[in-house]
């Protein structure tokens, strides 16, 4: 009889562990995505600064470089 009473608790523990691990994976994906986003933003700013230093002013969409 003790095995039948411990089975539901074990099942719940595995279910809880699985849910926790899925939450951890989701959290890691969110962190990874935000890191990539920040990295792309920083690169974009760096490229914009380089363009500004080369062409001597802020870039606008309508400007033509000749």
PDB file of N, CA and C in Angstrom:
ATOM      1  N   UNK A   1       0.792  -1.213   0.000  1.00  0.00           N
ATOM      2  CA  UNK A   1       0.000   0.000   0.000  1.00  0.00           C
ATOM      3  C   UNK A   1       0.837   1.283   0.000  1.00  0.00           C
ATOM      4  N   UNK A   2       2.054   1.314   0.583  1.00  0.00           N
ATOM      5  CA  UNK A   2       2.820   2.554   0.570  1.00  0.00           C
ATOM      6  C   UNK A   2       3.179   3.011  -0.848  1.00  0.00           C
ATOM      7  N   UNK A   3       3.354   2.055  -1.779  1.00  0.00           N
ATOM      8  CA  UNK A   3       3.720   2.474  -3.137  1.00  0.00           C
ATOM      9  C   UNK A   3       2.590   3.254  -3.800  1.00  0.00           C
ATOM     10  N   UNK A   4       1.341   2.895  -3.560  1.00  0.00           N
ATOM     11  CA  UNK A   4       0.240   3.620  -4.189  1.00  0.00           C
ATOM     12  C   UNK A   4       0.110   5.033  -3.611  1.00  0.00           C
ATOM     13  N   UNK A   5       0.452   5.220  -2.340  1.00  0.00           N
ATOM     14  CA  UNK A   5       0.347   6.562  -1.751  1.00  0.00           C
ATOM     15  C   UNK A   5       1.505   7.457  -2.206  1.00  0.00           C
ATOM     16  N   UNK A   6       2.678   6.875  -2.507  1.00  0.00           N
ATOM     17  CA  UNK A   6       3.803   7.706  -2.948  1.00  0.00           C
ATOM     18  C   UNK A   6       3.748   7.979  -4.449  1.00  0.00           C
ATOM     19  N   UNK A   7       2.997   7.186  -5.200  1.00  0.00           N
ATOM     20  CA  UNK A   7       2.971   7.377  -6.654  1.00  0.00           C
ATOM     21  C   UNK A   7       2.418   8.750  -7.066  1.00  0.00           C
ATOM     22  N   UNK A   8       1.279   9.184  -6.558  1.00  0.00           N
ATOM     23  CA  UNK A   8       0.791  10.506  -6.984  1.00  0.00           C
ATOM     24  C   UNK A   8       1.737  11.642  -6.589  1.00  0.00           C
ATOM     25  N   UNK A   9       2.362  11.542  -5.435  1.00  0.00           N
ATOM     26  CA  UNK A   9       3.300  12.582  -5.029  1.00  0.00           C
ATOM     27  C   UNK A   9       4.506  12.619  -5.973  1.00  0.00           C
ATOM     28  N   UNK A  10       5.013  11.441  -6.342  1.00  0.00           N
ATOM     29  CA  UNK A  10       6.141  11.368  -7.264  1.00  0.00           C
ATOM     30  C   UNK A  10       5.736  11.951  -8.614  1.00  0.00           C
ATOM     31  N   UNK A  11       4.544  11.625  -9.055  1.00  0.00           N
ATOM     32  CA  UNK A  11       4.052  12.139 -10.323  1.00  0.00           C
ATOM     33  C   UNK A  11       3.953  13.668 -10.275  1.00  0.00           C
ATOM     34  N   UNK A  12       3.441  14.186  -9.190  1.00  0.00           N
ATOM     35  CA  UNK A  12       3.332  15.637  -9.052  1.00  0.00           C
ATOM     36  C   UNK A  12       4.714  16.291  -9.016  1.00  0.00           C
ATOM     37  N   UNK A  13       5.668  15.642  -8.359  1.00  0.00           N
ATOM     38  CA  UNK A  13       7.012  16.205  -8.318  1.00  0.00           C
ATOM     39  C   UNK A  13       7.617  16.257  -9.716  1.00  0.00           C
ATOM     40  N   UNK A  14       7.429  15.191 -10.503  1.00  0.00           N
ATOM     41  CA  UNK A  14       7.966  15.193 -11.855  1.00  0.00           C
ATOM     42  C   UNK A  14       7.272  16.239 -12.711  1.00  0.00           C
ATOM     43  N   UNK A  15       5.980  16.371 -12.475  1.00  0.00           N
ATOM     44  CA  UNK A  15       5.234  17.378 -13.223  1.00  0.00           C
ATOM     45  C   UNK A  15       5.743  18.780 -12.867  1.00  0.00           C
ATOM     46  N   UNK A  16       5.979  19.011 -11.603  1.00  0.00           N
ATOM     47  CA  UNK A  16       6.488  20.303 -11.147  1.00  0.00           C
ATOM     48  C   UNK A  16       7.895  20.560 -11.691  1.00  0.00           C
ATOM     49  N   UNK A  17       8.725  19.524 -11.686  1.00  0.00           N
ATOM     50  CA  UNK A  17      10.094  19.664 -12.200  1.00  0.00           C
ATOM     51  C   UNK A  17      10.062  19.966 -13.701  1.00  0.00           C
ATOM     52  N   UNK A  18       9.201  19.288 -14.424  1.00  0.00           N
ATOM     53  CA  UNK A  18       9.079  19.538 -15.854  1.00  0.00           C
ATOM     54  C   UNK A  18       8.618  20.972 -16.114  1.00  0.00           C
ATOM     55  N   UNK A  19       7.630  21.420 -15.368  1.00  0.00           N
ATOM     56  CA  UNK A  19       7.132  22.782 -15.527  1.00  0.00           C
ATOM     57  C   UNK A  19       8.221  23.800 -15.202  1.00  0.00           C
ATOM     58  N   UNK A  20       8.966  23.566 -14.135  1.00  0.00           N
ATOM     59  CA  UNK A  20      10.048  24.470 -13.761  1.00  0.00           C
ATOM     60  C   UNK A  20      11.130  24.503 -14.839  1.00  0.00           C
ATOM     61  N   UNK A  21      11.477  23.347 -15.393  1.00  0.00           N
ATOM     62  CA  UNK A  21      12.507  23.319 -16.430  1.00  0.00           C
ATOM     63  C   UNK A  21      12.030  24.037 -17.692  1.00  0.00           C
ATOM     64  N   UNK A  22      10.753  23.916 -18.022  1.00  0.00           N
ATOM     65  CA  UNK A  22      10.223  24.646 -19.173  1.00  0.00           C
ATOM     66  C   UNK A  22      10.263  26.154 -18.928  1.00  0.00           C
ATOM     67  N   UNK A  23       9.957  26.554 -17.705  1.00  0.00           N
ATOM     68  CA  UNK A  23      10.042  27.971 -17.373  1.00  0.00           C
ATOM     69  C   UNK A  23      11.485  28.465 -17.488  1.00  0.00           C
ATOM     70  N   UNK A  24      12.442  27.654 -17.064  1.00  0.00           N
ATOM     71  CA  UNK A  24      13.849  28.037 -17.169  1.00  0.00           C
ATOM     72  C   UNK A  24      14.276  28.175 -18.631  1.00  0.00           C
ATOM     73  N   UNK A  25      13.839  27.237 -19.460  1.00  0.00           N
ATOM     74  CA  UNK A  25      14.175  27.308 -20.881  1.00  0.00           C
ATOM     75  C   UNK A  25      13.575  28.569 -21.496  1.00  0.00           C
ATOM     76  N   UNK A  26      12.329  28.867 -21.148  1.00  0.00           N
ATOM     77  CA  UNK A  26      11.683  30.078 -21.656  1.00  0.00           C
ATOM     78  C   UNK A  26      12.449  31.327 -21.216  1.00  0.00           C
ATOM     79  N   UNK A  27      12.848  31.352 -19.950  1.00  0.00           N
ATOM     80  CA  UNK A  27      13.603  32.495 -19.426  1.00  0.00           C
ATOM     81  C   UNK A  27      14.928  32.655 -20.165  1.00  0.00           C
ATOM     82  N   UNK A  28      15.630  31.537 -20.409  1.00  0.00           N
ATOM     83  CA  UNK A  28      16.904  31.604 -21.122  1.00  0.00           C
ATOM     84  C   UNK A  28      16.712  32.099 -22.548  1.00  0.00           C
ATOM     85  N   UNK A  29      15.620  31.680 -23.195  1.00  0.00           N
ATOM     86  CA  UNK A  29      15.347  32.167 -24.547  1.00  0.00           C
ATOM     87  C   UNK A  29      15.076  33.667 -24.547  1.00  0.00           C
ATOM     88  N   UNK A  30      14.340  34.141 -23.564  1.00  0.00           N
ATOM     89  CA  UNK A  30      14.059  35.578 -23.468  1.00  0.00           C
ATOM     90  C   UNK A  30      15.352  36.354 -23.248  1.00  0.00           C
ATOM     91  N   UNK A  31      16.205  35.854 -22.368  1.00  0.00           N
ATOM     92  CA  UNK A  31      17.484  36.524 -22.102  1.00  0.00           C
ATOM     93  C   UNK A  31      18.346  36.539 -23.362  1.00  0.00           C
ATOM     94  N   UNK A  32      18.400  35.408 -24.065  1.00  0.00           N
ATOM     95  CA  UNK A  32      19.209  35.316 -25.275  1.00  0.00           C
ATOM     96  C   UNK A  32      18.688  36.280 -26.343  1.00  0.00           C
ATOM     97  N   UNK A  33      17.363  36.350 -26.481  1.00  0.00           N
ATOM     98  CA  UNK A  33      16.778  37.249 -27.467  1.00  0.00           C
ATOM     99  C   UNK A  33      17.074  38.709 -27.118  1.00  0.00           C
ATOM    100  N   UNK A  34      16.976  39.056 -25.839  1.00  0.00           N
ATOM    101  CA  UNK A  34      17.246  40.440 -25.452  1.00  0.00           C
ATOM    102  C   UNK A  34      18.728  40.780 -25.643  1.00  0.00           C
ATOM    103  N   UNK A  35      19.612  39.825 -25.404  1.00  0.00           N
ATOM    104  CA  UNK A  35      21.035  40.070 -25.632  1.00  0.00           C
ATOM    105  C   UNK A  35      21.300  40.316 -27.110  1.00  0.00           C
ATOM    106  N   UNK A  36      20.683  39.497 -27.972  1.00  0.00           N
ATOM    107  CA  UNK A  36      20.863  39.681 -29.413  1.00  0.00           C
ATOM    108  C   UNK A  36      20.316  41.031 -29.849  1.00  0.00           C
ATOM    109  N   UNK A  37      19.171  41.402 -29.292  1.00  0.00           N
ATOM    110  CA  UNK A  37      18.561  42.675 -29.647  1.00  0.00           C
ATOM    111  C   UNK A  37      19.458  43.838 -29.229  1.00  0.00           C
ATOM    112  N   UNK A  38      19.993  43.778 -28.017  1.00  0.00           N
ATOM    113  CA  UNK A  38      20.899  44.833 -27.558  1.00  0.00           C
ATOM    114  C   UNK A  38      22.167  44.886 -28.399  1.00  0.00           C
ATOM    115  N   UNK A  39      22.667  43.710 -28.781  1.00  0.00           N
ATOM    116  CA  UNK A  39      23.876  43.648 -29.592  1.00  0.00           C
ATOM    117  C   UNK A  39      23.624  44.290 -30.965  1.00  0.00           C
ATOM    118  N   UNK A  40      22.485  43.985 -31.571  1.00  0.00           N
ATOM    119  CA  UNK A  40      22.161  44.564 -32.868  1.00  0.00           C
ATOM    120  C   UNK A  40      21.961  46.073 -32.752  1.00  0.00           C
ATOM    121  N   UNK A  41      21.351  46.513 -31.660  1.00  0.00           N
ATOM    122  CA  UNK A  41      21.141  47.944 -31.447  1.00  0.00           C
ATOM    123  C   UNK A  41      22.476  48.661 -31.298  1.00  0.00           C
ATOM    124  N   UNK A  42      23.389  48.078 -30.548  1.00  0.00           N
ATOM    125  CA  UNK A  42      24.704  48.689 -30.349  1.00  0.00           C
ATOM    126  C   UNK A  42      25.469  48.752 -31.670  1.00  0.00           C
ATOM    127  N   UNK A  43      25.390  47.691 -32.473  1.00  0.00           N
ATOM    128  CA  UNK A  43      26.078  47.691 -33.766  1.00  0.00           C
ATOM    129  C   UNK A  43      25.481  48.749 -34.686  1.00  0.00           C
ATOM    130  N   UNK A  44      24.159  48.876 -34.642  1.00  0.00           N
ATOM    131  CA  UNK A  44      23.492  49.867 -35.474  1.00  0.00           C
ATOM    132  C   UNK A  44      23.934  51.275 -35.088  1.00  0.00           C
ATOM    133  N   UNK A  45      24.015  51.544 -33.790  1.00  0.00           N
ATOM    134  CA  UNK A  45      24.468  52.859 -33.334  1.00  0.00           C
ATOM    135  C   UNK A  45      25.909  53.127 -33.749  1.00  0.00           C
ATOM    136  N   UNK A  46      26.750  52.078 -33.661  1.00  0.00           N
ATOM    137  CA  UNK A  46      28.148  52.232 -34.036  1.00  0.00           C
ATOM    138  C   UNK A  46      28.262  52.545 -35.526  1.00  0.00           C
ATOM    139  N   UNK A  47      27.511  51.833 -36.354  1.00  0.00           N
ATOM    140  CA  UNK A  47      27.546  52.087 -37.795  1.00  0.00           C
ATOM    141  C   UNK A  47      27.025  53.486 -38.094  1.00  0.00           C
ATOM    142  N   UNK A  48      25.976  53.908 -37.384  1.00  0.00           N
ATOM    143  CA  UNK A  48      25.434  55.247 -37.606  1.00  0.00           C
ATOM    144  C   UNK A  48      26.469  56.316 -37.243  1.00  0.00           C
ATOM    145  N   UNK A  49      27.190  56.107 -36.147  1.00  0.00           N
ATOM    146  CA  UNK A  49      28.237  57.061 -35.763  1.00  0.00           C
ATOM    147  C   UNK A  49      29.339  57.109 -36.807  1.00  0.00           C
ATOM    148  N   UNK A  50      29.711  55.933 -37.337  1.00  0.00           N
ATOM    149  CA  UNK A  50      30.760  55.904 -38.360  1.00  0.00           C
ATOM    150  C   UNK A  50      30.309  56.650 -39.607  1.00  0.00           C
ATOM    151  N   UNK A  51      29.060  56.466 -40.014  1.00  0.00           N
ATOM    152  CA  UNK A  51      28.526  57.183 -41.174  1.00  0.00           C
ATOM    153  C   UNK A  51      28.513  58.682 -40.912  1.00  0.00           C
ATOM    154  N   UNK A  52      28.129  59.071 -39.706  1.00  0.00           N
ATOM    155  CA  UNK A  52      28.084  60.495 -39.380  1.00  0.00           C
ATOM    156  C   UNK A  52      29.480  61.099 -39.413  1.00  0.00           C
ATOM    157  N   UNK A  53      30.463  60.355 -38.942  1.00  0.00           N
ATOM    158  CA  UNK A  53      31.820  60.890 -38.952  1.00  0.00           C
ATOM    159  C   UNK A  53      32.363  60.971 -40.383  1.00  0.00           C
ATOM    160  N   UNK A  54      31.964  60.050 -41.248  1.00  0.00           N
ATOM    161  CA  UNK A  54      32.438  60.067 -42.634  1.00  0.00           C
ATOM    162  C   UNK A  54      31.756  61.179 -43.420  1.00  0.00           C
ATOM    163  N   UNK A  55      30.431  61.271 -43.285  1.00  0.00           N
ATOM    164  CA  UNK A  55      29.673  62.224 -44.095  1.00  0.00           C
ATOM    165  C   UNK A  55      29.372  63.531 -43.367  1.00  0.00           C
ATOM    166  N   UNK A  56      29.723  63.632 -42.103  1.00  0.00           N
ATOM    167  CA  UNK A  56      29.651  64.892 -41.393  1.00  0.00           C
ATOM    168  C   UNK A  56      28.266  65.388 -41.054  1.00  0.00           C
ATOM    169  N   UNK A  57      27.388  64.509 -40.649  1.00  0.00           N
ATOM    170  CA  UNK A  57      26.073  64.971 -40.243  1.00  0.00           C
ATOM    171  C   UNK A  57      25.122  63.810 -40.057  1.00  0.00           C
ATOM    172  N   UNK A  58      23.971  64.091 -39.500  1.00  0.00           N
ATOM    173  CA  UNK A  58      22.994  63.028 -39.308  1.00  0.00           C
ATOM    174  C   UNK A  58      22.433  62.557 -40.644  1.00  0.00           C
ATOM    175  N   UNK A  59      22.125  61.284 -40.707  1.00  0.00           N
ATOM    176  CA  UNK A  59      21.573  60.722 -41.932  1.00  0.00           C
ATOM    177  C   UNK A  59      20.066  60.849 -41.938  1.00  0.00           C
ATOM    178  N   UNK A  60      19.527  61.183 -43.072  1.00  0.00           N
ATOM    179  CA  UNK A  60      18.081  61.147 -43.223  1.00  0.00           C
ATOM    180  C   UNK A  60      17.768  60.327 -44.458  1.00  0.00           C
ATOM    181  N   UNK A  61      16.557  59.806 -44.525  1.00  0.00           N
ATOM    182  CA  UNK A  61      16.196  58.912 -45.623  1.00  0.00           C
ATOM    183  C   UNK A  61      16.226  59.589 -46.977  1.00  0.00           C
ATOM    184  N   UNK A  62      15.942  60.891 -47.059  1.00  0.00           N
ATOM    185  CA  UNK A  62      15.850  61.577 -48.338  1.00  0.00           C
ATOM    186  C   UNK A  62      17.161  62.113 -48.871  1.00  0.00           C
ATOM    187  N   UNK A  63      18.223  62.009 -48.092  1.00  0.00           N
ATOM    188  CA  UNK A  63      19.508  62.569 -48.521  1.00  0.00           C
ATOM    189  C   UNK A  63      20.110  61.736 -49.633  1.00  0.00           C
ATOM    190  N   UNK A  64      20.679  62.374 -50.601  1.00  0.00           N
ATOM    191  CA  UNK A  64      21.393  61.676 -51.661  1.00  0.00           C
ATOM    192  C   UNK A  64      22.861  62.024 -51.537  1.00  0.00           C
ATOM    193  N   UNK A  65      23.707  61.025 -51.560  1.00  0.00           N
ATOM    194  CA  UNK A  65      25.142  61.247 -51.451  1.00  0.00           C
ATOM    195  C   UNK A  65      25.714  61.234 -52.850  1.00  0.00           C
ATOM    196  N   UNK A  66      26.325  62.336 -53.248  1.00  0.00           N
ATOM    197  CA  UNK A  66      26.903  62.401 -54.605  1.00  0.00           C
ATOM    198  C   UNK A  66      28.355  62.777 -54.534  1.00  0.00           C
TER     199      UNK A  66
END
